[in-house]
XYZ file of N, CA and C in Angstrom:
468
model
N 0.873 -1.137 0.111
C 0.061 -0.034 0.116
C 0.834 1.031 -0.058
N 0.439 1.954 -0.735
C 1.160 3.585 -1.177
C 1.498 4.106 0.373
N 2.295 4.939 0.810
C 2.183 5.905 1.680
C 1.963 7.205 1.365
N 0.869 7.569 2.210
C 0.050 8.700 1.788
C 1.055 9.974 2.569
N 0.978 11.423 1.954
C 1.826 12.513 2.319
C 1.090 13.026 3.342
N 1.849 13.761 4.172
C 1.285 14.364 5.423
C 0.233 15.486 5.046
N 0.517 15.785 3.701
C -0.842 16.859 3.246
C -2.054 16.183 2.909
N -1.900 14.797 2.249
C -2.976 14.256 2.001
C -3.714 13.558 3.212
N -2.814 13.264 3.957
C -3.560 12.840 5.606
C -4.369 14.208 6.141
N -3.795 15.140 6.305
C -4.017 16.436 6.910
C -5.382 16.868 6.247
N -5.610 16.777 4.825
C -6.833 17.317 4.042
C -7.990 16.141 4.414
N -7.634 14.560 4.541
C -8.695 13.888 4.853
C -9.212 14.129 6.303
N -8.384 14.204 7.251
C -8.459 14.938 8.397
C -9.615 16.190 8.518
N -9.019 17.077 7.699
C -9.877 18.340 7.721
C -11.184 18.060 6.901
N -11.681 17.020 6.301
C -12.593 16.702 5.474
C -13.700 16.148 6.529
N -13.126 15.294 7.393
C -13.611 14.360 8.494
C -13.992 15.410 9.495
N -13.137 16.226 9.885
C -13.262 16.890 11.254
C -14.860 18.055 10.819
N -14.589 18.355 9.604
C -15.951 19.176 9.036
C -17.430 18.419 9.386
N -17.179 17.015 9.203
C -18.312 16.588 9.450
C -18.535 16.078 10.977
N -17.498 15.970 11.802
C -17.833 15.911 12.996
C -18.031 16.780 13.615
N -17.769 18.207 13.422
C -18.029 19.466 14.020
C -19.233 19.590 13.726
N -20.031 19.375 12.824
C -21.225 19.380 12.233
C -22.428 18.402 13.109
N -21.864 17.415 13.315
C -22.457 16.464 14.047
C -22.410 16.993 15.723
N -21.349 17.634 15.899
C -21.065 17.954 17.206
C -22.341 19.083 17.582
N -22.108 20.064 16.763
C -22.802 21.287 16.702
C -24.473 20.578 16.829
N -24.741 19.864 15.716
C -26.273 19.407 15.746
C -26.647 18.585 16.961
N -25.731 18.021 17.590
C -26.166 17.195 19.104
C -26.154 18.207 20.083
N -25.296 18.923 20.007
C -25.460 20.002 21.323
C -26.562 21.115 21.338
N -27.020 21.343 19.818
C -28.356 21.903 19.649
C -29.482 21.307 20.132
N -29.686 19.897 19.892
C -30.669 19.301 20.084
C -30.930 19.201 21.513
N -29.787 19.359 22.471
C -29.830 19.000 23.965
C -30.019 20.516 24.769
N -29.074 21.491 24.182
C -29.083 22.640 25.030
C -28.402 23.638 23.927
N -29.583 24.440 23.325
C -29.278 25.646 22.835
C -28.365 26.683 23.209
N -28.550 27.011 24.068
C -27.755 27.953 24.884
C -26.038 27.898 25.517
N -25.638 26.341 25.012
C -24.325 26.119 25.575
C -23.628 26.268 24.349
N -22.525 26.908 24.150
C -21.597 27.098 22.951
C -20.943 25.591 23.072
N -20.203 25.738 21.709
C -19.179 24.579 21.507
C -17.926 24.527 22.785
N -17.139 25.747 22.734
C -16.170 25.878 23.474
C -16.601 25.496 25.212
N -18.035 26.182 25.526
C -18.622 25.931 26.885
C -18.839 24.227 26.833
N -19.007 23.627 25.983
C -19.378 22.358 25.979
C -18.026 21.418 26.269
N -17.071 21.874 25.142
C -15.713 21.118 25.347
C -15.185 21.555 26.952
N -15.287 22.484 27.378
C -15.021 22.665 29.132
C -15.619 21.670 29.844
N -16.967 21.666 29.469
C -17.718 20.649 30.410
C -16.992 18.885 30.110
N -16.657 18.786 28.899
C -16.313 17.791 28.493
C -15.097 17.454 29.463
N -14.053 18.483 29.304
C -12.610 18.262 29.925
C -12.738 18.329 31.625
N -13.849 18.710 32.197
C -14.066 18.660 33.462
C -14.676 17.323 33.797
N -15.628 16.651 32.808
C -15.502 15.252 33.265
C -14.751 14.305 33.107
N -14.048 14.639 32.109
C -12.744 13.585 31.838
C -11.956 13.860 33.076
N -11.377 14.941 33.261
C -10.374 14.980 34.543
C -10.952 15.210 35.679
N -11.980 15.232 36.170
C -12.443 15.856 37.210
C -12.126 17.275 37.699
N -12.296 17.780 38.842
C -12.213 19.063 39.227
C -10.715 19.421 38.878
N -10.595 20.784 37.963
C -9.390 21.227 37.490
C -9.180 22.903 38.289
N -7.911 23.156 38.362
C -7.658 24.463 38.649
C -7.812 25.334 37.503
N -7.935 26.639 37.800
C -7.797 27.579 36.564
C -6.664 27.240 35.602
N -5.723 27.403 36.135
C -4.457 27.106 35.312
C -4.313 26.150 34.340
N -4.823 25.082 35.032
C -4.864 23.574 34.537
C -5.970 23.687 33.371
N -7.284 24.342 33.627
C -8.414 24.494 32.549
C -7.795 25.111 31.656
N -7.250 26.108 31.704
C -6.601 27.008 30.562
C -5.774 26.356 29.808
N -4.977 25.478 30.265
C -3.672 24.794 29.690
C -4.592 23.800 28.779
N -5.644 23.079 29.252
C -6.445 21.951 28.591
C -7.215 22.818 27.431
N -7.283 23.824 27.590
C -8.389 24.674 26.352
C -7.677 25.371 25.975
N -6.158 25.643 25.960
C -5.093 26.319 25.081
C -5.815 27.764 24.902
N -6.307 28.422 25.804
C -6.719 29.744 25.731
C -6.541 30.794 26.755
N -6.580 31.866 26.745
C -6.031 32.776 27.607
C -7.048 32.672 28.938
N -6.246 33.073 29.916
C -6.842 32.866 31.341
C -8.283 33.505 31.277
N -8.573 34.821 30.798
C -9.893 35.562 30.657
C -10.486 34.756 29.982
N -10.376 34.062 29.064
C -11.140 33.501 28.238
C -12.036 32.039 29.018
N -10.899 31.485 29.733
C -11.390 30.377 30.387
C -12.341 30.974 31.922
N -11.944 32.093 32.305
C -12.862 32.741 33.281
C -14.128 32.881 33.004
N -14.378 33.432 31.376
C -15.574 33.941 31.146
C -16.412 32.629 30.678
N -15.749 31.499 30.258
C -16.341 30.220 30.102
C -17.145 30.020 31.140
N -16.346 29.952 32.471
C -16.714 29.068 33.753
C -17.643 29.875 34.189
N -17.564 31.369 33.988
C -18.533 32.111 34.619
C -19.978 31.868 34.291
N -20.140 31.584 32.587
C -21.414 31.212 31.985
C -21.887 30.050 32.431
N -20.780 28.848 32.570
C -21.369 27.508 33.058
C -21.629 27.383 34.297
N -21.215 28.303 35.467
C -21.260 28.571 36.743
C -22.988 29.276 36.694
N -23.365 29.855 36.067
C -24.654 30.998 35.998
C -25.591 29.984 35.417
N -25.274 28.774 34.538
C -26.040 27.958 34.093
C -26.177 26.513 34.949
N -25.495 26.834 36.096
C -25.683 25.668 37.193
C -25.012 24.280 36.392
N -23.915 24.372 35.229
C -23.379 23.304 34.834
C -21.983 22.932 35.384
N -21.598 23.732 35.811
C -20.335 23.999 36.516
C -20.299 24.828 38.067
N -19.143 24.156 38.796
C -19.260 25.193 40.203
C -18.012 25.086 40.076
N -17.494 26.341 40.983
C -16.248 26.847 41.467
C -16.005 26.923 43.043
N -14.948 26.458 43.139
C -14.634 26.691 44.915
C -13.202 26.938 45.115
N -12.679 27.616 46.248
C -11.479 27.626 46.709
C -10.713 26.167 47.163
N -9.904 25.797 46.518
C -9.093 24.366 47.045
C -8.553 24.830 48.415
N -8.962 23.351 48.994
C -8.767 23.465 50.290
C -7.340 23.466 50.670
N -6.520 23.036 49.863
C -4.992 22.955 49.904
C -4.540 24.321 49.694
N -4.790 25.290 49.182
C -4.194 26.536 48.725
C -5.704 27.553 48.584
N -6.071 28.202 49.208
C -7.445 28.875 49.121
C -7.153 29.915 48.226
N -5.976 30.467 47.679
C -5.610 31.124 46.867
C -6.245 30.860 45.207
N -6.125 29.204 45.172
C -6.419 28.725 43.969
C -8.089 28.330 44.050
N -8.476 28.798 42.807
C -9.588 28.333 42.460
C -9.931 26.876 41.534
N -10.790 26.068 41.836
C -11.125 24.801 41.415
C -12.448 24.938 40.476
N -12.559 24.357 39.342
C -13.912 24.179 38.712
C -14.243 22.872 38.514
N -15.316 22.255 38.720
C -15.642 21.311 38.476
C -17.055 21.047 37.806
N -17.283 20.087 36.989
C -18.737 19.785 36.289
C -20.015 19.581 37.611
N -20.909 20.024 37.385
C -22.172 19.837 38.193
C -22.692 18.374 37.853
N -23.847 17.871 38.696
C -24.452 16.801 37.953
C -25.111 17.042 36.800
N -25.678 18.291 36.703
C -26.464 18.848 35.476
C -25.441 18.980 34.347
N -24.235 19.299 34.620
C -23.357 19.296 33.383
C -22.679 18.002 32.926
N -22.664 17.136 34.083
C -22.508 15.956 33.408
C -23.560 15.099 32.660
N -24.915 15.455 33.073
C -25.837 15.073 32.519
C -26.048 15.596 31.015
N -25.569 16.657 31.030
C -25.676 17.297 29.464
C -24.525 16.953 28.650
N -23.329 16.645 29.287
C -22.137 15.704 28.272
C -22.810 14.614 27.966
N -23.497 13.802 29.061
C -23.911 12.392 28.523
C -24.844 12.455 27.821
N -25.868 13.403 27.507
C -27.109 13.453 26.737
C -26.365 13.914 25.280
N -25.816 14.737 25.118
C -24.862 15.434 23.699
C -24.207 13.932 23.293
N -23.415 13.274 24.070
C -22.621 12.419 24.007
C -23.595 11.025 23.248
N -24.494 10.699 23.484
C -25.451 9.788 23.280
C -26.037 10.436 22.091
N -26.534 11.391 21.735
C -26.807 11.755 20.609
C -25.830 11.798 19.300
N -24.889 11.995 19.724
C -23.410 11.878 18.971
C -23.294 10.772 18.134
N -23.361 9.995 19.369
C -23.050 8.365 19.366
C -24.296 7.881 18.211
N -25.187 8.395 18.464
C -26.191 7.593 17.397
C -26.081 8.352 16.049
N -25.772 9.553 15.813
C -25.491 10.010 14.329
C -24.357 9.562 13.951
N -23.150 9.233 14.636
C -22.059 8.924 14.002
C -22.371 7.398 13.476
N -22.998 6.678 14.430
C -23.147 5.098 14.152
C -24.065 5.236 12.979
N -25.169 6.087 12.329
C -25.613 6.263 11.288
C -24.751 6.493 10.087
N -23.660 7.004 10.374
C -22.759 7.310 9.112
C -21.917 6.210 8.906
N -21.222 5.578 10.093
C -20.417 4.347 9.935
C -21.411 3.130 9.379
N -22.850 3.245 9.473
C -23.415 1.850 8.814
C -23.487 2.182 7.390
N -23.157 3.506 6.964
C -23.014 3.701 5.249
C -21.681 3.585 4.796
N -20.478 3.253 5.442
C -19.300 2.996 5.428
C -19.342 1.515 5.058
N -18.449 1.265 4.199
C -17.987 -0.388 3.866
C -17.212 -0.702 5.274
N -17.630 -1.872 5.740
C -17.165 -2.437 6.777
C -15.725 -2.883 6.816
N -15.126 -3.029 5.854
C -13.926 -3.208 5.632
C -13.061 -2.229 5.987
N -13.438 -0.948 6.120
C -12.611 0.068 6.311
C -12.415 0.522 7.557
N -13.534 -0.356 8.660
C -13.790 0.308 9.821
C -12.428 -0.231 10.826
N -11.937 -1.263 10.718
C -10.867 -1.658 11.606
C -9.595 -0.329 11.378
N -9.253 -0.372 10.303
C -8.090 0.450 10.009
C -8.965 2.144 10.405
N -10.036 2.402 10.313
C -10.330 3.736 10.871
C -10.102 3.788 12.240
N -10.754 2.669 12.897
C -10.607 2.408 14.361
C -9.001 2.965 14.929
N -8.261 2.275 14.383
C -6.455 1.956 14.777
C -6.107 3.610 14.523
N -6.773 4.287 13.594
C -6.097 5.544 13.001
C -6.725 6.403 13.998
N -7.994 6.394 14.394
C -8.625 7.555 15.107
C -8.193 7.180 16.656
N -8.053 6.087 16.979
C -7.175 6.032 18.410
C -6.017 6.272 18.381
N -4.914 6.340 17.452
C -3.549 6.848 17.452
C -3.782 8.618 17.142
N -4.629 8.891 16.664
C -5.228 10.359 16.632
C -5.296 11.050 17.689
N -6.221 10.384 18.338
C -6.708 11.004 19.911
C -5.557 10.611 20.845
N -4.993 9.777 21.016
C -3.881 9.726 21.589
C -2.818 10.705 21.716
N -2.511 10.548 20.119
C -1.630 11.827 19.975
C -1.867 13.323 20.479
N -3.013 13.509 20.490
C -3.548 14.884 20.784
C -3.848 14.768 22.311
N -3.748 13.590 23.161
C -4.005 13.710 24.457
C -5.507 13.425 24.989
N -6.127 12.996 24.054
C -7.415 12.962 24.257
C -8.065 11.717 25.198
N -8.776 11.895 26.321
C -9.203 10.738 27.143
C -10.598 9.975 26.312
N -10.429 8.837 26.214
C -11.499 8.241 25.615
C -12.897 8.391 26.407
N -14.178 8.627 25.656
C -15.300 8.729 26.546
C -15.440 7.653 27.863
N -15.094 6.423 27.477
C -15.624 5.630 28.420
C -14.800 5.607 29.607
N -13.582 6.170 29.649
C -12.775 6.327 30.612
C -13.075 7.494 32.007
N -13.973 8.361 31.192
C -14.386 9.398 32.108
C -15.847 8.915 32.497
N -16.461 8.641 31.377
C -18.012 7.991 31.581
C -18.127 7.133 32.894
N -17.444 6.047 32.875
C -17.451 5.030 33.931
C -16.749 5.280 34.907
N -15.804 6.512 34.791
C -15.125 6.709 36.189
C -15.179 7.800 37.105
N -16.398 8.631 36.475
C -16.789 9.569 37.362
C -18.279 9.704 37.801
N -18.683 9.493 38.875
C -20.134 9.796 39.497
C -20.465 11.102 39.694
N -20.924 11.660 39.037
C -21.513 13.449 39.214
C -23.021 13.401 39.979
């Protein structure tokens, strides 16, 4: 089999990412119209990693501290996340998903899973194994935590 160039692989991933972003946006819109994709991503991180300090959350999001603070302000106002001072160091603020935030992530994930399954049913089965291996490697390279790692490991 011919080795693909990095540009060819990048184009294929960009194309697939457009599909996945559309699926994510529709799934989120079906469950919570007033939650943006960045806010949802924040909730996913909080569900995956558990409570995070603001600097840790900023690092995971790859954004400015002020942006992370505004995201958290909106999530706290919607009761999807909570903030508190860390017991070990009262100067540090910790953010966590609330039970409602966890339920939202689970509901959106269920809708995304159903829609992605419909797309995969249209794909020839012989390509699925290679796709799974490639996507797992891609997610691992990006530092992503698999859904089942947080869904089964955190009780909210």
